[in-house]
Structures are given as structure tokens and as C-alpha cells.
Amino acid sequence: MSERRRDPAEQVTVIGVAVAALVAVVVVAQGLGSAGVATAQKPVPTAAPPSVASSTAQPPARTTTSVPAKVQLATAVYDLRAGAFVSRSGEDTPFAAESLTKLLIATDLAASGRLAGDNLARVKGMLSTSDDQIANQLWTADGGPAIVAREVRAMGLKATAPPRDPGRWGDTTMTAADVVRIYQYVMTRMPAGQRNVLLSDLAATAQAADGTDQDFGITLAVPDGQWWAKQAWACCRPAWDVHTTGLVGADQRYIVVALSQQPLAGGFAGATKVITGVAKTLVAGLDLAPRP
């Protein structure tokens, strides 16, 4: 797990409004290779599988983060222990998944019994260092868009769709609600051995394979040892996509998702500061202690 570093000098303004007021779509800007730079598209309709539990737990805090104009944001916090959302906003809005597609590549390998041998090191690099070259290889070898179709069926995803260009895995579209479903699948339906492998791979390194600083969002908002995160970022079609997602709490109690699309003018540094502020608001008041 990455060593904690101090927050950036510029802080995102925090105001006292409800987390539910953050309705939009954020874009995690990935500094990825040819497959991963994308903009959100309307997803292809899929069959309607069982929905994520829709009951809402008492919000832990009534504070939120203001975001600059023209930032699109979608968020969700889900309590696995209670089986309910803590908060959610814009959770059914589709975004370009960018490197979140790597979660589907990994779970698809696991489902086919191939999360073993040489693939263990490949998946670890793809998830922890967000290595795009490994993702390109696995995407091509396993059927590209067919990976998404298989995982949509397996996980009951409602609004996730393959990319229109089969070679651009980052153009896969996904909603915050479906990201919650992916983590639910990992935590409640995946065999324990496979789940433990993926959780160890979600100890995101501070620096990505391409040199990008991926220590933002959840990894700066939650103490070390209490997060398992998959970050995503890309530019510039037509903006910065910056996403932070993962499990938080000593016993992986909560799923936290923040997807964003942000203006180019703020740059990657500005976009990650915004998403870090959002993540801090989402986790404020959550009970991160292990179950007694």
C-alpha cells in the first residue's frame, strides 16, 4: 500500500450541504495508452438483472464538497454490512470507465479459472500500478468487448456497455451504481481465494506504471491499511476523466465510488484535488473500525 503523503497545498472548498446535492458525472483522467482515453457515451441497453439494494442508511454526515463549475460528478457509498446505501448522487449516469474496465478484465479471468500462474503477476500489475500495456494484452487475448458482455451477465450490471471501438477498452461505459455492483460481486460472490488475490492487488501504488501520481481520492481520504482502491484517469476527449473507487474500512465494510468529468483548464492536478475533496466528504463520519 502506498505511503501516505500530505494533501496538495490547494484545498477544495468544503461547504455544509448534503452529499446528495452532488449530482453529475466526474471523469477520472487516465494517463493511459491507446486503449484507454475516452469520453462518456450513452450505454447500450442490457437486460435488467437484480438491482443493488436501494434502501438508504442514515447518512453519517450532512457535509459535502463544493465543486467548480462544469464538473460532472456521480457518487455512491454502500454499506456492505447493512446492505444499504449510505449516500448516492447521479449514480445511474454513465461515464467512460477508463481504467475501471481493468476490474472487469480481472474478474473475467477469475471466473474462467485463469487467475493463476503468469496471470497473477499480470493482474497485479494491471490493478496496482494501472499498467495499460498489460490491460491491452489481456483485453485482446480474452475477446475485448466480449469480456464486458460476460461480466455484465455474471454480475447483473445494469448500465455497463462495451466500447463502440473494440480496441478502446477505456471507452467502456459504466455508472457509479454498477461500480458498486462490481465490488459487491467481489465481496459476496467471488470465491475467497480469488477475492483475496484481487484485494491484495487493489493496494494501489503511489505511482502508476506510466509515472502518473495515482495517490488521490480515496487513498488520500482514508488512513493507510483501510483502503483497497482502483483509480482511473484519462484526457482529453473532451475533458479530464478522474475516478476514485474502492473498499474502505478495516474490514472492507464500505464501497466508495466517485466518478467525474472535469474541464481541461484545471489540469490533472486540479482534477485530482477536486476528487480528493469529494472522497473526503464521502467518507466523513463512516465507521472505519473493524467489527468487534
mmCIF file of C-alpha atoms in Angstrom:
data_model
loop_
_atom_site.group_PDB
_atom_site.id
_atom_site.type_symbol
_atom_site.label_atom_id
_atom_site.label_comp_id
_atom_site.label_asym_id
_atom_site.label_seq_id
_atom_site.Cartn_x
_atom_site.Cartn_y
_atom_site.Cartn_z
ATOM 1 C CA MET A 1 0.000 0.000 0.000
ATOM 2 C CA SER A 2 1.250 3.425 -0.801
ATOM 3 C CA GLU A 3 2.901 5.566 1.836
ATOM 4 C CA ARG A 4 0.683 8.441 2.904
ATOM 5 C CA ARG A 5 1.750 11.847 1.672
ATOM 6 C CA ARG A 6 0.442 15.243 2.669
ATOM 7 C CA ASP A 7 -2.536 16.670 0.794
ATOM 8 C CA PRO A 8 -1.855 19.138 -2.039
ATOM 9 C CA ALA A 9 -1.427 22.755 -0.995
ATOM 10 C CA GLU A 10 -4.608 23.922 -2.638
ATOM 11 C CA GLN A 11 -7.650 22.528 -0.829
ATOM 12 C CA VAL A 12 -11.095 22.008 -2.258
ATOM 13 C CA THR A 13 -13.643 24.278 -0.531
ATOM 14 C CA VAL A 14 -15.905 22.405 1.856
ATOM 15 C CA ILE A 15 -19.406 23.692 2.465
ATOM 16 C CA GLY A 16 -22.273 22.439 4.562
ATOM 17 C CA VAL A 17 -24.583 20.888 2.017
ATOM 18 C CA ALA A 18 -25.884 17.365 1.597
ATOM 19 C CA VAL A 19 -23.833 14.781 -0.268
ATOM 20 C CA ALA A 20 -26.935 14.056 -2.301
ATOM 21 C CA ALA A 21 -26.628 17.513 -3.856
ATOM 22 C CA LEU A 22 -23.600 16.399 -5.843
ATOM 23 C CA VAL A 23 -25.383 15.281 -8.988
ATOM 24 C CA ALA A 24 -23.192 14.806 -12.006
ATOM 25 C CA VAL A 25 -20.521 12.862 -13.716
ATOM 26 C CA VAL A 26 -16.823 13.065 -12.949
ATOM 27 C CA VAL A 27 -14.097 11.988 -15.264
ATOM 28 C CA VAL A 28 -11.029 10.181 -13.971
ATOM 29 C CA ALA A 29 -8.286 11.266 -16.238
ATOM 30 C CA GLN A 30 -6.124 8.288 -17.063
ATOM 31 C CA GLY A 31 -2.683 8.891 -18.454
ATOM 32 C CA LEU A 32 -3.232 5.709 -20.333
ATOM 33 C CA GLY A 33 -2.182 4.206 -23.586
ATOM 34 C CA SER A 34 -4.044 3.926 -26.841
ATOM 35 C CA ALA A 35 -6.916 1.879 -25.444
ATOM 36 C CA GLY A 36 -7.826 3.990 -22.516
ATOM 37 C CA VAL A 37 -8.513 7.647 -23.346
ATOM 38 C CA ALA A 38 -12.236 8.133 -23.683
ATOM 39 C CA THR A 39 -15.308 10.236 -23.150
ATOM 40 C CA ALA A 40 -18.607 9.060 -21.707
ATOM 41 C CA GLN A 41 -21.117 7.562 -24.127
ATOM 42 C CA LYS A 42 -24.724 6.502 -23.789
ATOM 43 C CA PRO A 43 -24.599 2.818 -22.812
ATOM 44 C CA VAL A 44 -26.124 0.082 -24.925
ATOM 45 C CA PRO A 45 -29.227 -1.241 -23.101
ATOM 46 C CA THR A 46 -28.694 -4.527 -21.275
ATOM 47 C CA ALA A 47 -31.080 -6.949 -19.650
ATOM 48 C CA ALA A 48 -32.302 -5.780 -16.262
ATOM 49 C CA PRO A 49 -30.753 -8.065 -13.603
ATOM 50 C CA PRO A 50 -31.396 -7.842 -9.863
ATOM 51 C CA SER A 51 -30.811 -4.293 -8.666
ATOM 52 C CA VAL A 52 -28.483 -3.083 -5.965
ATOM 53 C CA ALA A 53 -30.304 -2.814 -2.655
ATOM 54 C CA SER A 54 -31.999 0.568 -2.716
ATOM 55 C CA SER A 55 -32.655 1.196 0.965
ATOM 56 C CA THR A 56 -30.792 4.146 2.412
ATOM 57 C CA ALA A 57 -28.964 4.063 5.731
ATOM 58 C CA GLN A 58 -28.783 7.171 7.912
ATOM 59 C CA PRO A 59 -26.111 9.413 6.350
ATOM 60 C CA PRO A 60 -23.061 9.675 8.623
ATOM 61 C CA ALA A 61 -22.640 13.388 7.950
ATOM 62 C CA ARG A 62 -24.537 16.229 6.258
ATOM 63 C CA THR A 63 -21.477 17.894 4.794
ATOM 64 C CA THR A 64 -20.259 17.937 1.222
ATOM 65 C CA THR A 65 -17.648 19.354 -1.078
ATOM 66 C CA SER A 66 -18.360 22.151 -3.493
ATOM 67 C CA VAL A 67 -17.029 21.512 -6.960
ATOM 68 C CA PRO A 68 -16.027 24.010 -9.634
ATOM 69 C CA ALA A 69 -18.419 24.919 -12.401
ATOM 70 C CA LYS A 70 -18.808 22.417 -15.250
ATOM 71 C CA VAL A 71 -17.591 19.487 -13.168
ATOM 72 C CA GLN A 72 -19.820 16.451 -13.665
ATOM 73 C CA LEU A 73 -19.943 14.115 -10.686
ATOM 74 C CA ALA A 74 -21.551 10.826 -9.665
ATOM 75 C CA THR A 75 -21.062 9.303 -6.224
ATOM 76 C CA ALA A 76 -22.164 6.335 -4.156
ATOM 77 C CA VAL A 77 -21.327 4.960 -0.718
ATOM 78 C CA TYR A 78 -22.680 1.497 0.083
ATOM 79 C CA ASP A 79 -22.548 -0.264 3.465
ATOM 80 C CA LEU A 80 -21.950 -3.969 2.868
ATOM 81 C CA ARG A 81 -22.723 -4.824 6.483
ATOM 82 C CA ALA A 82 -26.085 -3.044 6.464
ATOM 83 C CA GLY A 83 -26.882 -3.917 2.838
ATOM 84 C CA ALA A 84 -27.857 -0.307 2.112
ATOM 85 C CA PHE A 85 -26.650 2.882 0.522
ATOM 86 C CA VAL A 86 -25.266 5.496 2.884
ATOM 87 C CA SER A 87 -25.409 8.129 0.156
ATOM 88 C CA ARG A 88 -25.687 8.344 -3.611
ATOM 89 C CA SER A 89 -25.961 11.021 -6.261
ATOM 90 C CA GLY A 90 -26.132 10.711 -10.026
ATOM 91 C CA GLU A 91 -25.393 7.013 -9.587
ATOM 92 C CA ASP A 92 -27.191 5.982 -12.800
ATOM 93 C CA THR A 93 -25.333 8.427 -15.058
ATOM 94 C CA PRO A 94 -22.914 6.731 -17.487
ATOM 95 C CA PHE A 95 -19.232 7.693 -17.641
ATOM 96 C CA ALA A 96 -16.291 6.429 -19.611
ATOM 97 C CA ALA A 97 -14.904 3.740 -17.316
ATOM 98 C CA GLU A 98 -11.262 4.261 -18.278
ATOM 99 C CA SER A 99 -9.092 2.027 -16.061
ATOM 100 C CA LEU A 100 -12.113 0.756 -14.120
ATOM 101 C CA THR A 101 -12.520 -1.621 -17.075
ATOM 102 C CA LYS A 102 -9.492 -3.425 -15.644
ATOM 103 C CA LEU A 103 -11.714 -4.678 -12.823
ATOM 104 C CA LEU A 104 -13.826 -6.495 -15.427
ATOM 105 C CA ILE A 105 -10.740 -7.934 -17.128
ATOM 106 C CA ALA A 106 -9.544 -9.296 -13.771
ATOM 107 C CA THR A 107 -12.877 -10.745 -12.659
ATOM 108 C CA ASP A 108 -13.381 -12.330 -16.079
ATOM 109 C CA LEU A 109 -10.032 -14.111 -15.757
ATOM 110 C CA ALA A 110 -11.029 -15.286 -12.291
ATOM 111 C CA ALA A 111 -14.411 -16.571 -13.485
ATOM 112 C CA SER A 112 -12.731 -18.695 -16.159
ATOM 113 C CA GLY A 113 -10.288 -20.168 -13.637
ATOM 114 C CA ARG A 114 -7.282 -18.381 -15.150
ATOM 115 C CA LEU A 115 -6.368 -16.108 -12.243
ATOM 116 C CA ALA A 116 -3.286 -18.233 -11.725
ATOM 117 C CA GLY A 117 0.260 -18.765 -12.946
ATOM 118 C CA ASP A 118 1.665 -15.931 -15.033
ATOM 119 C CA ASN A 119 -1.674 -14.147 -14.919
ATOM 120 C CA LEU A 120 -1.252 -13.466 -11.197
ATOM 121 C CA ALA A 121 1.645 -11.105 -11.851
ATOM 122 C CA ARG A 122 -0.092 -9.589 -14.881
ATOM 123 C CA VAL A 123 -3.277 -8.802 -12.974
ATOM 124 C CA LYS A 124 -1.333 -7.395 -10.039
ATOM 125 C CA GLY A 125 0.498 -5.001 -12.355
ATOM 126 C CA MET A 126 -2.684 -4.090 -14.191
ATOM 127 C CA LEU A 127 -4.551 -3.226 -10.991
ATOM 128 C CA SER A 128 -1.969 -1.933 -8.517
ATOM 129 C CA THR A 129 0.114 0.084 -10.989
ATOM 130 C CA SER A 130 -2.714 0.528 -13.527
ATOM 131 C CA ASP A 131 -0.486 -0.840 -16.289
ATOM 132 C CA ASP A 132 -2.186 -0.154 -19.631
ATOM 133 C CA GLN A 133 0.095 -2.385 -21.684
ATOM 134 C CA ILE A 134 -0.903 -5.411 -19.610
ATOM 135 C CA ALA A 135 -4.555 -4.410 -19.953
ATOM 136 C CA ASN A 136 -4.127 -4.143 -23.732
ATOM 137 C CA GLN A 137 -2.680 -7.666 -23.883
ATOM 138 C CA LEU A 138 -5.352 -9.276 -21.692
ATOM 139 C CA TRP A 139 -8.164 -7.364 -23.397
ATOM 140 C CA THR A 140 -7.082 -8.576 -26.832
ATOM 141 C CA ALA A 141 -6.357 -12.143 -25.731
ATOM 142 C CA ASP A 142 -9.713 -12.624 -23.993
ATOM 143 C CA GLY A 143 -12.039 -11.243 -26.634
ATOM 144 C CA GLY A 144 -12.163 -7.496 -25.970
ATOM 145 C CA PRO A 145 -15.816 -6.382 -25.765
ATOM 146 C CA ALA A 146 -16.877 -9.965 -25.031
ATOM 147 C CA ILE A 147 -15.216 -9.555 -21.619
ATOM 148 C CA VAL A 148 -17.654 -6.767 -20.781
ATOM 149 C CA ALA A 149 -20.640 -8.764 -22.048
ATOM 150 C CA ARG A 150 -19.692 -11.773 -19.912
ATOM 151 C CA GLU A 151 -19.238 -9.714 -16.763
ATOM 152 C CA VAL A 152 -22.469 -7.789 -17.312
ATOM 153 C CA ARG A 153 -24.287 -11.131 -17.259
ATOM 154 C CA ALA A 154 -22.278 -12.591 -14.383
ATOM 155 C CA MET A 155 -22.606 -9.574 -12.086
ATOM 156 C CA GLY A 156 -26.047 -8.334 -13.090
ATOM 157 C CA LEU A 157 -24.738 -4.970 -14.236
ATOM 158 C CA LYS A 158 -27.494 -2.690 -15.495
ATOM 159 C CA ALA A 159 -25.848 0.091 -17.492
ATOM 160 C CA THR A 160 -22.341 -1.087 -18.362
ATOM 161 C CA ALA A 161 -21.685 -1.364 -22.099
ATOM 162 C CA PRO A 162 -18.692 -2.329 -24.254
ATOM 163 C CA PRO A 163 -16.815 0.337 -26.205
ATOM 164 C CA ARG A 164 -18.021 1.233 -29.708
ATOM 165 C CA ASP A 165 -14.433 0.864 -30.896
ATOM 166 C CA PRO A 166 -13.480 -2.697 -29.844
ATOM 167 C CA GLY A 167 -9.848 -1.705 -29.342
ATOM 168 C CA ARG A 168 -10.523 1.078 -26.833
ATOM 169 C CA TRP A 169 -11.292 -0.670 -23.537
ATOM 170 C CA GLY A 170 -11.301 2.683 -21.709
ATOM 171 C CA ASP A 171 -14.399 3.679 -23.683
ATOM 172 C CA THR A 172 -16.452 1.049 -21.866
ATOM 173 C CA THR A 173 -19.286 2.943 -20.182
ATOM 174 C CA MET A 174 -20.172 2.429 -16.547
ATOM 175 C CA THR A 175 -22.274 4.055 -13.818
ATOM 176 C CA ALA A 176 -21.488 4.543 -10.144
ATOM 177 C CA ALA A 177 -24.295 2.092 -9.324
ATOM 178 C CA ASP A 178 -22.659 -0.572 -11.495
ATOM 179 C CA VAL A 179 -19.268 0.035 -9.900
ATOM 180 C CA VAL A 180 -20.963 -0.696 -6.565
ATOM 181 C CA ARG A 181 -22.307 -3.931 -8.094
ATOM 182 C CA ILE A 182 -18.803 -4.938 -9.209
ATOM 183 C CA TYR A 183 -17.408 -4.572 -5.701
ATOM 184 C CA GLN A 184 -20.471 -6.337 -4.259
ATOM 185 C CA TYR A 185 -19.763 -9.257 -6.558
ATOM 186 C CA VAL A 186 -16.128 -9.401 -5.476
ATOM 187 C CA MET A 187 -17.002 -9.270 -1.782
ATOM 188 C CA THR A 188 -20.077 -11.518 -1.671
ATOM 189 C CA ARG A 189 -19.965 -13.927 -4.624
ATOM 190 C CA MET A 190 -16.350 -14.444 -5.619
ATOM 191 C CA PRO A 191 -14.580 -17.457 -4.035
ATOM 192 C CA ALA A 192 -12.472 -16.385 -1.067
ATOM 193 C CA GLY A 193 -9.148 -17.320 -2.656
ATOM 194 C CA GLN A 194 -9.824 -15.237 -5.779
ATOM 195 C CA ARG A 195 -11.223 -12.374 -3.704
ATOM 196 C CA ASN A 196 -8.091 -12.260 -1.563
ATOM 197 C CA VAL A 197 -5.897 -12.082 -4.662
ATOM 198 C CA LEU A 198 -7.850 -9.141 -6.050
ATOM 199 C CA LEU A 199 -7.924 -7.323 -2.714
ATOM 200 C CA SER A 200 -4.147 -7.592 -2.432
ATOM 201 C CA ASP A 201 -3.876 -6.199 -5.968
ATOM 202 C CA LEU A 202 -6.027 -3.178 -5.032
ATOM 203 C CA ALA A 203 -3.237 -1.815 -2.837
ATOM 204 C CA ALA A 204 -2.653 0.890 -5.443
ATOM 205 C CA THR A 205 0.927 2.097 -5.672
ATOM 206 C CA ALA A 206 1.569 5.828 -5.330
ATOM 207 C CA GLN A 207 2.990 5.926 -8.855
ATOM 208 C CA ALA A 208 1.359 4.235 -11.822
ATOM 209 C CA ALA A 209 3.273 2.243 -14.412
ATOM 210 C CA ASP A 210 3.315 5.268 -16.724
ATOM 211 C CA GLY A 211 4.661 7.541 -13.975
ATOM 212 C CA THR A 212 1.339 9.205 -13.110
ATOM 213 C CA ASP A 213 0.745 10.087 -9.449
ATOM 214 C CA GLN A 214 -2.289 7.963 -8.585
ATOM 215 C CA ASP A 215 -2.344 8.866 -4.898
ATOM 216 C CA PHE A 216 -5.589 10.837 -4.882
ATOM 217 C CA GLY A 217 -9.205 10.487 -3.867
ATOM 218 C CA ILE A 218 -9.762 7.517 -1.573
ATOM 219 C CA THR A 219 -6.063 6.880 -0.957
ATOM 220 C CA LEU A 220 -5.639 10.382 0.497
ATOM 221 C CA ALA A 221 -9.012 10.470 2.256
ATOM 222 C CA VAL A 222 -8.679 7.218 4.219
ATOM 223 C CA PRO A 223 -5.841 6.088 6.550
ATOM 224 C CA ASP A 224 -3.347 3.548 5.273
ATOM 225 C CA GLY A 225 -4.449 -0.025 5.891
ATOM 226 C CA GLN A 226 -8.105 0.888 5.477
ATOM 227 C CA TRP A 227 -8.478 1.200 1.700
ATOM 228 C CA TRP A 228 -8.393 -1.094 -1.341
ATOM 229 C CA ALA A 229 -8.651 1.186 -4.355
ATOM 230 C CA LYS A 230 -8.830 1.254 -8.136
ATOM 231 C CA GLN A 231 -8.193 4.668 -9.627
ATOM 232 C CA ALA A 232 -8.824 5.807 -13.206
ATOM 233 C CA TRP A 233 -7.905 8.846 -15.265
ATOM 234 C CA ALA A 234 -7.786 9.980 -18.916
ATOM 235 C CA CYS A 235 -7.657 13.047 -21.112
ATOM 236 C CA CYS A 236 -8.831 14.734 -23.363
ATOM 237 C CA ARG A 237 -11.996 13.616 -25.150
ATOM 238 C CA PRO A 238 -13.259 16.183 -24.396
ATOM 239 C CA ALA A 239 -12.215 16.684 -20.766
ATOM 240 C CA TRP A 240 -10.416 15.112 -17.826
ATOM 241 C CA ASP A 241 -11.950 11.868 -16.569
ATOM 242 C CA VAL A 242 -10.845 11.200 -12.985
ATOM 243 C CA HIS A 243 -12.395 8.422 -10.863
ATOM 244 C CA THR A 244 -11.644 7.009 -7.437
ATOM 245 C CA THR A 245 -13.298 3.764 -6.306
ATOM 246 C CA GLY A 246 -12.770 1.002 -3.805
ATOM 247 C CA LEU A 247 -13.415 -0.542 -0.433
ATOM 248 C CA VAL A 248 -12.772 1.323 2.816
ATOM 249 C CA GLY A 249 -12.781 0.377 6.476
ATOM 250 C CA ALA A 250 -10.601 -2.104 8.324
ATOM 251 C CA ASP A 251 -12.966 -4.946 7.348
ATOM 252 C CA GLN A 252 -13.809 -3.593 3.857
ATOM 253 C CA ARG A 253 -17.235 -2.547 5.124
ATOM 254 C CA TYR A 254 -17.959 0.276 2.668
ATOM 255 C CA ILE A 255 -17.874 0.595 -1.110
ATOM 256 C CA VAL A 256 -16.994 4.173 -2.102
ATOM 257 C CA VAL A 257 -17.320 5.429 -5.674
ATOM 258 C CA ALA A 258 -16.726 8.890 -7.141
ATOM 259 C CA LEU A 259 -16.749 9.329 -10.923
ATOM 260 C CA SER A 260 -16.017 12.686 -12.514
ATOM 261 C CA GLN A 261 -15.551 14.580 -15.742
ATOM 262 C CA GLN A 262 -13.753 17.880 -15.330
ATOM 263 C CA PRO A 263 -12.725 20.831 -17.514
ATOM 264 C CA LEU A 264 -9.326 20.738 -19.181
ATOM 265 C CA ALA A 265 -8.401 24.110 -17.701
ATOM 266 C CA GLY A 266 -7.833 22.688 -14.214
ATOM 267 C CA GLY A 267 -5.330 20.121 -15.424
ATOM 268 C CA PHE A 268 -4.728 16.721 -13.860
ATOM 269 C CA ALA A 269 -3.548 18.281 -10.587
ATOM 270 C CA GLY A 270 -6.705 20.343 -10.298
ATOM 271 C CA ALA A 271 -8.931 17.381 -11.156
ATOM 272 C CA THR A 272 -7.334 15.128 -8.547
ATOM 273 C CA LYS A 273 -7.673 17.848 -5.890
ATOM 274 C CA VAL A 274 -11.381 18.058 -6.645
ATOM 275 C CA ILE A 275 -11.891 14.286 -6.473
ATOM 276 C CA THR A 276 -9.878 14.086 -3.238
ATOM 277 C CA GLY A 277 -12.145 16.689 -1.667
ATOM 278 C CA VAL A 278 -15.180 14.718 -2.807
ATOM 279 C CA ALA A 279 -13.743 11.495 -1.366
ATOM 280 C CA LYS A 280 -13.074 13.163 1.998
ATOM 281 C CA THR A 281 -16.682 14.280 2.153
ATOM 282 C CA LEU A 282 -17.995 10.830 1.232
ATOM 283 C CA VAL A 283 -16.037 9.056 3.975
ATOM 284 C CA ALA A 284 -16.600 11.665 6.681
ATOM 285 C CA GLY A 285 -18.313 10.005 9.626
ATOM 286 C CA LEU A 286 -18.056 6.432 8.307
ATOM 287 C CA ASP A 287 -17.254 3.820 10.957
ATOM 288 C CA LEU A 288 -13.932 2.501 9.646
ATOM 289 C CA ALA A 289 -13.139 0.407 12.733
ATOM 290 C CA PRO A 290 -13.193 -3.407 12.404
ATOM 291 C CA ARG A 291 -16.195 -5.355 13.588
ATOM 292 C CA PRO A 292 -15.885 -6.015 17.348
#
